[in-house]
Amino acid sequence: MPDVQPLNSDLNGDLNGDLIDPTVATPARIYSYLLGGEDHFPADRAAAEKALEAMPVRDFARVNRAFLTRTVRHLAETGLDQFLDIGIGLPAPGSTAETALSVRPDARIVGVDNDPIVLAHARAHRGEPAPSGATIVAGDVRRPAEILENPEVRGRLDFDRPVAVLLVAVLHFVVDEDDPYGAVRTLMDAVAPGSALVLSQVTADLDPDGVGATAKAYARSSVRTAVRSHKEISAFFDGLEPVAPGVVRLSQWHPDEQVLAGDDRIGMYGGVALKP
Ligand SMILES: C[S@@+](CC[C@H](N)C(=O)[O-])C[C@H]1O[C@@H](n2cnc3c(N)ncnc32)[C@H](O)[C@@H]1O
């Protein structure tokens, strides 16, 4: 395999140079490895194994994915049928599309990601449903206006009706100097009343040493990481109406029978809130 695989550039956007570099780990491929997926290279596996030495990051991935599934099911059951999943990742069970479509067969799902491998999957399935079941476009949460102006996003989602905006396990890859709070505000300003924000991210509140060591393992990857406190994560929801129980450890958000004893130890907070 060559070191760097150029992709056909029929999608616009900054896709880390539109190159897949198998020698540098990326969050999407590390996450795929942790979830038992197939889309990863030795560098991703090495970074994941390094992180596993410090923290049970495989449990983080499982618990986070289950949170995503429960929140999407909840929102679909309460009437939302449009989903903008930013940082959608590689295909894996429990996805936004699989879950939303199981409740609302008419649901529309647009995924956004800045990792070229996620787009390569979508491109390979052009003209047929992507493996995730979502329409996937190139985009970067650090440039929310470009996501909102993307014709494929506009064509697929009706912004005059409520949209669920998902930022699940993505904002810990956006450092403060890249203004993640401004990005969330821009996105939520653009959607109709009744829209929802679903957000989860890693915290150091529960295990500062483990998170520090894991951040070091991710430092070998393509991105920097930003862990945040409960207060800082709650601030993403400013101006929105929290859905009970608010911003909590992921396993405490509407737990079902798949939540395992010990999942409470996972150092991530998440929540859902509605635009008034
Ligand atoms: C840990 S995965 C989470 C996948 C999925 N949201 C979930 O929770 O199951 C993080 C995803 O966010 C994407 N990502 C990281 N930084 C991003 C950015 N600045 N803009 C868009 N996507 C980003 C990564 O490529 C990866 O696919």
Tab-separated table of C-alpha atoms and ligand atoms in Angstrom:
chain	number	residue	atom	x	y	z
A	1	MET	CA	0.000	0.000	0.000
A	2	PRO	CA	1.419	3.448	-0.858
A	3	ASP	CA	2.044	5.753	2.080
A	4	VAL	CA	-0.473	8.340	0.972
A	5	GLN	CA	-3.613	7.589	-0.982
A	6	PRO	CA	-5.040	10.534	-2.919
A	7	LEU	CA	-8.808	10.599	-3.224
A	8	ASN	CA	-10.798	11.831	-6.175
A	9	SER	CA	-11.782	15.360	-5.282
A	10	ASP	CA	-15.419	15.540	-6.247
A	11	LEU	CA	-16.320	16.745	-2.771
A	12	ASN	CA	-15.350	20.181	-1.549
A	13	GLY	CA	-13.928	21.085	1.807
A	14	ASP	CA	-10.756	20.840	3.810
A	15	LEU	CA	-10.372	17.133	4.225
A	16	ASN	CA	-6.983	17.271	5.851
A	17	GLY	CA	-5.644	17.909	2.356
A	18	ASP	CA	-8.042	15.313	0.879
A	19	LEU	CA	-5.456	12.613	1.559
A	20	ILE	CA	-5.627	9.435	3.522
A	21	ASP	CA	-2.316	9.125	5.327
A	22	PRO	CA	-2.237	5.687	6.954
A	23	THR	CA	0.857	6.610	8.979
A	24	VAL	CA	-0.957	9.214	11.101
A	25	ALA	CA	-3.799	7.994	13.310
A	26	THR	CA	-7.147	9.779	13.035
A	27	PRO	CA	-10.027	9.902	15.543
A	28	ALA	CA	-12.490	8.290	13.112
A	29	ARG	CA	-10.203	5.320	12.466
A	30	ILE	CA	-9.225	4.931	16.139
A	31	TYR	CA	-12.934	4.951	17.026
A	32	SER	CA	-13.650	2.381	14.301
A	33	TYR	CA	-10.978	0.110	15.813
A	34	LEU	CA	-12.364	0.578	19.327
A	35	LEU	CA	-15.895	-0.279	18.152
A	36	GLY	CA	-14.717	-3.424	16.338
A	37	GLY	CA	-15.010	-1.844	12.873
A	38	GLU	CA	-12.820	-2.554	9.863
A	39	ASP	CA	-11.474	0.830	8.816
A	40	HIS	CA	-8.119	1.347	10.500
A	41	PHE	CA	-4.393	1.125	9.882
A	42	PRO	CA	-1.492	0.039	12.152
A	43	ALA	CA	-0.946	3.666	13.277
A	44	ASP	CA	-4.586	3.854	14.449
A	45	ARG	CA	-4.348	0.547	16.277
A	46	ALA	CA	-1.081	1.603	17.944
A	47	ALA	CA	-2.616	4.908	19.130
A	48	ALA	CA	-5.703	3.076	20.395
A	49	GLU	CA	-3.615	0.479	22.239
A	50	LYS	CA	-1.533	3.261	23.811
A	51	ALA	CA	-4.710	4.986	24.963
A	52	LEU	CA	-6.036	1.667	26.290
A	53	GLU	CA	-2.995	1.429	28.558
A	54	ALA	CA	-4.152	4.640	30.260
A	55	MET	CA	-7.926	4.332	30.168
A	56	PRO	CA	-10.662	1.911	29.076
A	57	VAL	CA	-11.220	3.896	25.897
A	58	ARG	CA	-13.007	0.961	24.268
A	59	ASP	CA	-15.662	1.321	26.980
A	60	PHE	CA	-15.721	5.073	26.268
A	61	ALA	CA	-16.537	4.311	22.626
A	62	ARG	CA	-19.233	1.764	23.509
A	63	VAL	CA	-20.859	3.949	26.186
A	64	ASN	CA	-20.743	7.013	23.936
A	65	ARG	CA	-22.209	5.133	20.977
A	66	ALA	CA	-25.029	3.828	23.208
A	67	PHE	CA	-25.721	7.403	24.375
A	68	LEU	CA	-25.941	8.501	20.721
A	69	THR	CA	-28.386	5.691	19.967
A	70	ARG	CA	-30.611	6.458	22.985
A	71	THR	CA	-30.724	10.191	22.290
A	72	VAL	CA	-31.565	9.719	18.604
A	73	ARG	CA	-34.268	7.184	19.439
A	74	HIS	CA	-35.712	9.569	22.045
A	75	LEU	CA	-35.766	12.505	19.625
A	76	ALA	CA	-37.261	10.436	16.792
A	77	GLU	CA	-39.943	9.126	19.145
A	78	THR	CA	-40.761	12.656	20.269
A	79	GLY	CA	-41.236	13.809	16.676
A	80	LEU	CA	-37.913	14.888	15.174
A	81	ASP	CA	-37.275	13.548	11.694
A	82	GLN	CA	-34.254	15.590	10.540
A	83	PHE	CA	-30.744	14.932	11.825
A	84	LEU	CA	-27.514	16.819	11.146
A	85	ASP	CA	-24.791	14.589	12.574
A	86	ILE	CA	-21.502	16.497	12.662
A	87	GLY	CA	-18.494	14.222	13.210
A	88	ILE	CA	-20.560	11.244	12.083
A	89	GLY	CA	-17.592	8.874	11.882
A	90	LEU	CA	-17.272	5.564	10.050
A	91	PRO	CA	-20.145	3.107	9.694
A	92	ALA	CA	-20.812	1.175	12.914
A	93	PRO	CA	-23.897	-0.322	14.562
A	94	GLY	CA	-26.217	2.004	16.473
A	95	SER	CA	-25.752	4.871	14.021
A	96	THR	CA	-27.939	7.928	13.813
A	97	ALA	CA	-29.438	6.804	10.503
A	98	GLU	CA	-30.089	3.212	11.536
A	99	THR	CA	-31.750	4.375	14.760
A	100	ALA	CA	-33.747	7.292	13.342
A	101	LEU	CA	-34.985	5.288	10.351
A	102	SER	CA	-36.102	2.421	12.596
A	103	VAL	CA	-38.457	4.848	14.358
A	104	ARG	CA	-39.195	7.238	11.478
A	105	PRO	CA	-38.751	5.577	8.059
A	106	ASP	CA	-39.162	9.022	6.496
A	107	ALA	CA	-36.322	10.570	8.536
A	108	ARG	CA	-33.597	12.547	6.764
A	109	ILE	CA	-30.044	12.265	7.946
A	110	VAL	CA	-27.046	14.257	6.837
A	111	GLY	CA	-23.640	13.352	8.203
A	112	VAL	CA	-20.671	15.719	8.187
A	113	ASP	CA	-17.045	14.780	8.791
A	114	ASN	CA	-13.600	16.172	8.068
A	115	ASP	CA	-11.789	12.831	7.850
A	116	PRO	CA	-11.270	11.824	4.208
A	117	ILE	CA	-11.810	8.155	4.993
A	118	VAL	CA	-15.394	8.868	6.074
A	119	LEU	CA	-15.980	10.697	2.787
A	120	ALA	CA	-14.255	7.926	0.831
A	121	HIS	CA	-16.830	5.476	2.188
A	122	ALA	CA	-19.664	7.748	1.156
A	123	ARG	CA	-18.135	8.327	-2.270
A	124	ALA	CA	-17.746	4.593	-2.857
A	125	HIS	CA	-21.480	4.291	-2.332
A	126	ARG	CA	-22.509	7.269	-4.476
A	127	GLY	CA	-25.909	6.676	-6.055
A	128	GLU	CA	-26.860	4.089	-3.465
A	129	PRO	CA	-27.388	4.486	0.274
A	130	ALA	CA	-24.088	5.124	2.070
A	131	PRO	CA	-23.180	2.321	4.476
A	132	SER	CA	-24.322	4.545	7.317
A	133	GLY	CA	-27.676	5.233	5.634
A	134	ALA	CA	-26.960	8.960	5.744
A	135	THR	CA	-26.043	11.471	3.072
A	136	ILE	CA	-22.488	12.384	3.998
A	137	VAL	CA	-20.761	15.634	3.136
A	138	ALA	CA	-17.331	17.083	3.781
A	139	GLY	CA	-17.282	19.709	6.487
A	140	ASP	CA	-15.563	20.924	9.588
A	141	VAL	CA	-17.378	21.957	12.743
A	142	ARG	CA	-14.819	24.743	13.125
A	143	ARG	CA	-16.371	26.308	10.012
A	144	PRO	CA	-20.088	25.964	10.757
A	145	ALA	CA	-21.206	28.540	8.187
A	146	GLU	CA	-19.800	26.359	5.395
A	147	ILE	CA	-21.782	23.388	6.691
A	148	LEU	CA	-24.948	25.476	6.821
A	149	GLU	CA	-24.406	26.815	3.301
A	150	ASN	CA	-23.553	23.422	1.773
A	151	PRO	CA	-26.115	22.792	-1.012
A	152	GLU	CA	-26.359	19.082	-0.150
A	153	VAL	CA	-27.176	19.959	3.463
A	154	ARG	CA	-29.720	22.584	2.345
A	155	GLY	CA	-31.193	20.234	-0.241
A	156	ARG	CA	-31.687	17.399	2.176
A	157	LEU	CA	-32.803	19.223	5.350
A	158	ASP	CA	-35.614	21.763	5.673
A	159	PHE	CA	-34.315	24.470	8.011
A	160	ASP	CA	-37.825	25.868	8.453
A	161	ARG	CA	-38.610	22.752	10.481
A	162	PRO	CA	-36.811	21.390	13.580
A	163	VAL	CA	-33.460	19.687	13.060
A	164	ALA	CA	-31.535	17.631	15.609
A	165	VAL	CA	-27.924	18.821	15.569
A	166	LEU	CA	-25.562	16.132	16.833
A	167	LEU	CA	-22.083	16.892	18.124
A	168	VAL	CA	-21.390	13.566	19.751
A	169	ALA	CA	-17.817	12.845	20.822
A	170	VAL	CA	-16.466	15.506	18.492
A	171	LEU	CA	-15.935	18.722	20.455
A	172	HIS	CA	-13.072	17.246	22.481
A	173	PHE	CA	-11.232	17.471	19.152
A	174	VAL	CA	-11.883	21.219	18.952
A	175	VAL	CA	-9.626	23.368	21.146
A	176	ASP	CA	-10.925	26.610	22.662
A	177	GLU	CA	-8.908	28.811	20.304
A	178	ASP	CA	-10.979	27.325	17.447
A	179	ASP	CA	-14.113	28.678	19.179
A	180	PRO	CA	-16.279	25.578	19.679
A	181	TYR	CA	-18.798	27.669	21.650
A	182	GLY	CA	-19.197	30.049	18.715
A	183	ALA	CA	-19.639	27.078	16.363
A	184	VAL	CA	-22.452	25.620	18.472
A	185	ARG	CA	-24.110	29.048	18.664
A	186	THR	CA	-23.905	29.522	14.880
A	187	LEU	CA	-25.438	26.100	14.267
A	188	MET	CA	-28.246	26.524	16.790
A	189	ASP	CA	-28.987	30.082	15.573
A	190	ALA	CA	-29.583	28.624	12.096
A	191	VAL	CA	-32.156	26.002	13.062
A	192	ALA	CA	-35.883	26.414	13.754
A	193	PRO	CA	-37.497	26.517	17.216
A	194	GLY	CA	-38.039	22.973	18.478
A	195	SER	CA	-34.652	21.885	17.144
A	196	ALA	CA	-32.379	19.875	19.419
A	197	LEU	CA	-28.708	19.870	20.330
A	198	VAL	CA	-27.198	16.503	21.279
A	199	LEU	CA	-23.673	16.777	22.620
A	200	SER	CA	-21.178	14.582	24.412
A	201	GLN	CA	-17.532	15.058	25.206
A	202	VAL	CA	-14.684	13.791	27.363
A	203	THR	CA	-14.170	15.329	30.790
A	204	ALA	CA	-11.211	15.256	33.147
A	205	ASP	CA	-13.515	15.688	36.157
A	206	LEU	CA	-13.636	11.972	36.868
A	207	ASP	CA	-10.118	10.688	36.081
A	208	PRO	CA	-7.606	13.504	35.452
A	209	ASP	CA	-4.549	11.195	35.282
A	210	GLY	CA	-6.096	8.770	32.819
A	211	VAL	CA	-7.400	11.573	30.614
A	212	GLY	CA	-3.975	13.220	30.590
A	213	ALA	CA	-2.292	9.984	29.494
A	214	THR	CA	-4.967	9.361	26.854
A	215	ALA	CA	-4.544	12.872	25.493
A	216	LYS	CA	-0.845	12.031	25.069
A	217	ALA	CA	-1.751	8.934	23.047
A	218	TYR	CA	-4.044	11.018	20.839
A	219	ALA	CA	-1.253	13.578	20.439
A	220	ARG	CA	0.215	11.156	17.893
A	221	SER	CA	-2.985	11.474	15.884
A	222	SER	CA	-4.086	14.092	13.377
A	223	VAL	CA	-5.789	16.337	15.949
A	224	ARG	CA	-5.342	18.064	19.288
A	225	THR	CA	-7.694	17.282	22.166
A	226	ALA	CA	-9.576	19.471	24.641
A	227	VAL	CA	-11.030	17.947	27.787
A	228	ARG	CA	-13.656	20.041	29.574
A	229	SER	CA	-15.322	20.232	32.977
A	230	HIS	CA	-19.025	19.691	33.636
A	231	LYS	CA	-19.437	23.471	33.837
A	232	GLU	CA	-17.666	24.007	30.513
A	233	ILE	CA	-19.667	21.271	28.786
A	234	SER	CA	-22.930	22.637	30.209
A	235	ALA	CA	-22.055	26.040	28.722
A	236	PHE	CA	-22.485	24.587	25.221
A	237	PHE	CA	-26.206	24.404	26.013
A	238	ASP	CA	-26.568	28.050	27.084
A	239	GLY	CA	-29.817	29.582	25.834
A	240	LEU	CA	-31.430	26.178	25.217
A	241	GLU	CA	-34.012	24.283	27.291
A	242	PRO	CA	-32.456	21.174	28.818
A	243	VAL	CA	-34.194	17.839	28.336
A	244	ALA	CA	-34.184	15.982	31.688
A	245	PRO	CA	-31.906	14.863	33.261
A	246	GLY	CA	-29.661	17.618	31.830
A	247	VAL	CA	-25.916	17.270	31.364
A	248	VAL	CA	-24.953	14.002	33.050
A	249	ARG	CA	-22.550	11.083	32.795
A	250	LEU	CA	-23.549	9.338	29.611
A	251	SER	CA	-24.821	6.180	31.290
A	252	GLN	CA	-27.255	8.306	33.335
A	253	TRP	CA	-29.015	9.722	30.265
A	254	HIS	CA	-32.241	7.667	29.956
A	255	PRO	CA	-30.422	4.390	30.705
A	256	ASP	CA	-31.708	1.177	29.165
A	257	GLU	CA	-30.940	-2.495	29.780
A	258	GLN	CA	-27.712	-2.254	27.779
A	259	VAL	CA	-26.082	0.088	30.271
A	260	LEU	CA	-23.619	-2.020	32.274
A	261	ALA	CA	-22.596	-1.772	35.907
A	262	GLY	CA	-19.486	0.389	35.947
A	263	ASP	CA	-20.435	2.494	32.922
A	264	ASP	CA	-20.763	5.378	35.379
A	265	ARG	CA	-16.974	5.460	35.626
A	266	ILE	CA	-16.655	6.595	32.003
A	267	GLY	CA	-15.362	10.172	31.963
A	268	MET	CA	-17.756	11.717	29.508
A	269	TYR	CA	-20.700	14.049	29.958
A	270	GLY	CA	-23.534	14.550	27.559
A	271	GLY	CA	-26.990	15.951	27.230
A	272	VAL	CA	-29.822	17.056	24.998
A	273	ALA	CA	-31.506	20.457	24.892
A	274	LEU	CA	-34.191	22.064	22.749
A	275	LYS	CA	-34.244	25.453	21.061
A	276	PRO	CA	-37.127	27.495	22.501
B	1	LIG	C1	-15.003	9.667	18.209
B	1	LIG	S1	-15.713	9.833	16.592
B	1	LIG	C2	-17.444	9.965	17.000
B	1	LIG	C3	-18.364	9.403	15.930
B	1	LIG	C4	-19.850	9.535	16.240
B	1	LIG	N1	-20.244	10.933	16.379
B	1	LIG	C5	-20.215	8.818	17.504
B	1	LIG	O1	-20.323	9.482	18.545
B	1	LIG	O2	-20.404	7.593	17.501
B	1	LIG	C6	-15.316	11.545	16.216
B	1	LIG	C7	-15.584	11.928	14.788
B	1	LIG	O3	-15.496	13.348	14.671
B	1	LIG	C8	-14.779	13.666	13.490
B	1	LIG	N2	-14.173	14.992	13.659
B	1	LIG	C9	-13.116	15.358	14.430
B	1	LIG	N3	-12.877	16.667	14.327
B	1	LIG	C10	-13.804	17.164	13.464
B	1	LIG	C11	-14.058	18.460	12.939
B	1	LIG	N4	-13.293	19.510	13.292
B	1	LIG	N5	-15.090	18.613	12.067
B	1	LIG	C12	-15.846	17.542	11.706
B	1	LIG	N6	-15.643	16.282	12.164
B	1	LIG	C13	-14.632	16.096	13.035
B	1	LIG	C14	-13.764	12.558	13.354
B	1	LIG	O4	-13.269	12.445	12.024
B	1	LIG	C15	-14.582	11.357	13.782
B	1	LIG	O5	-15.254	10.777	12.703
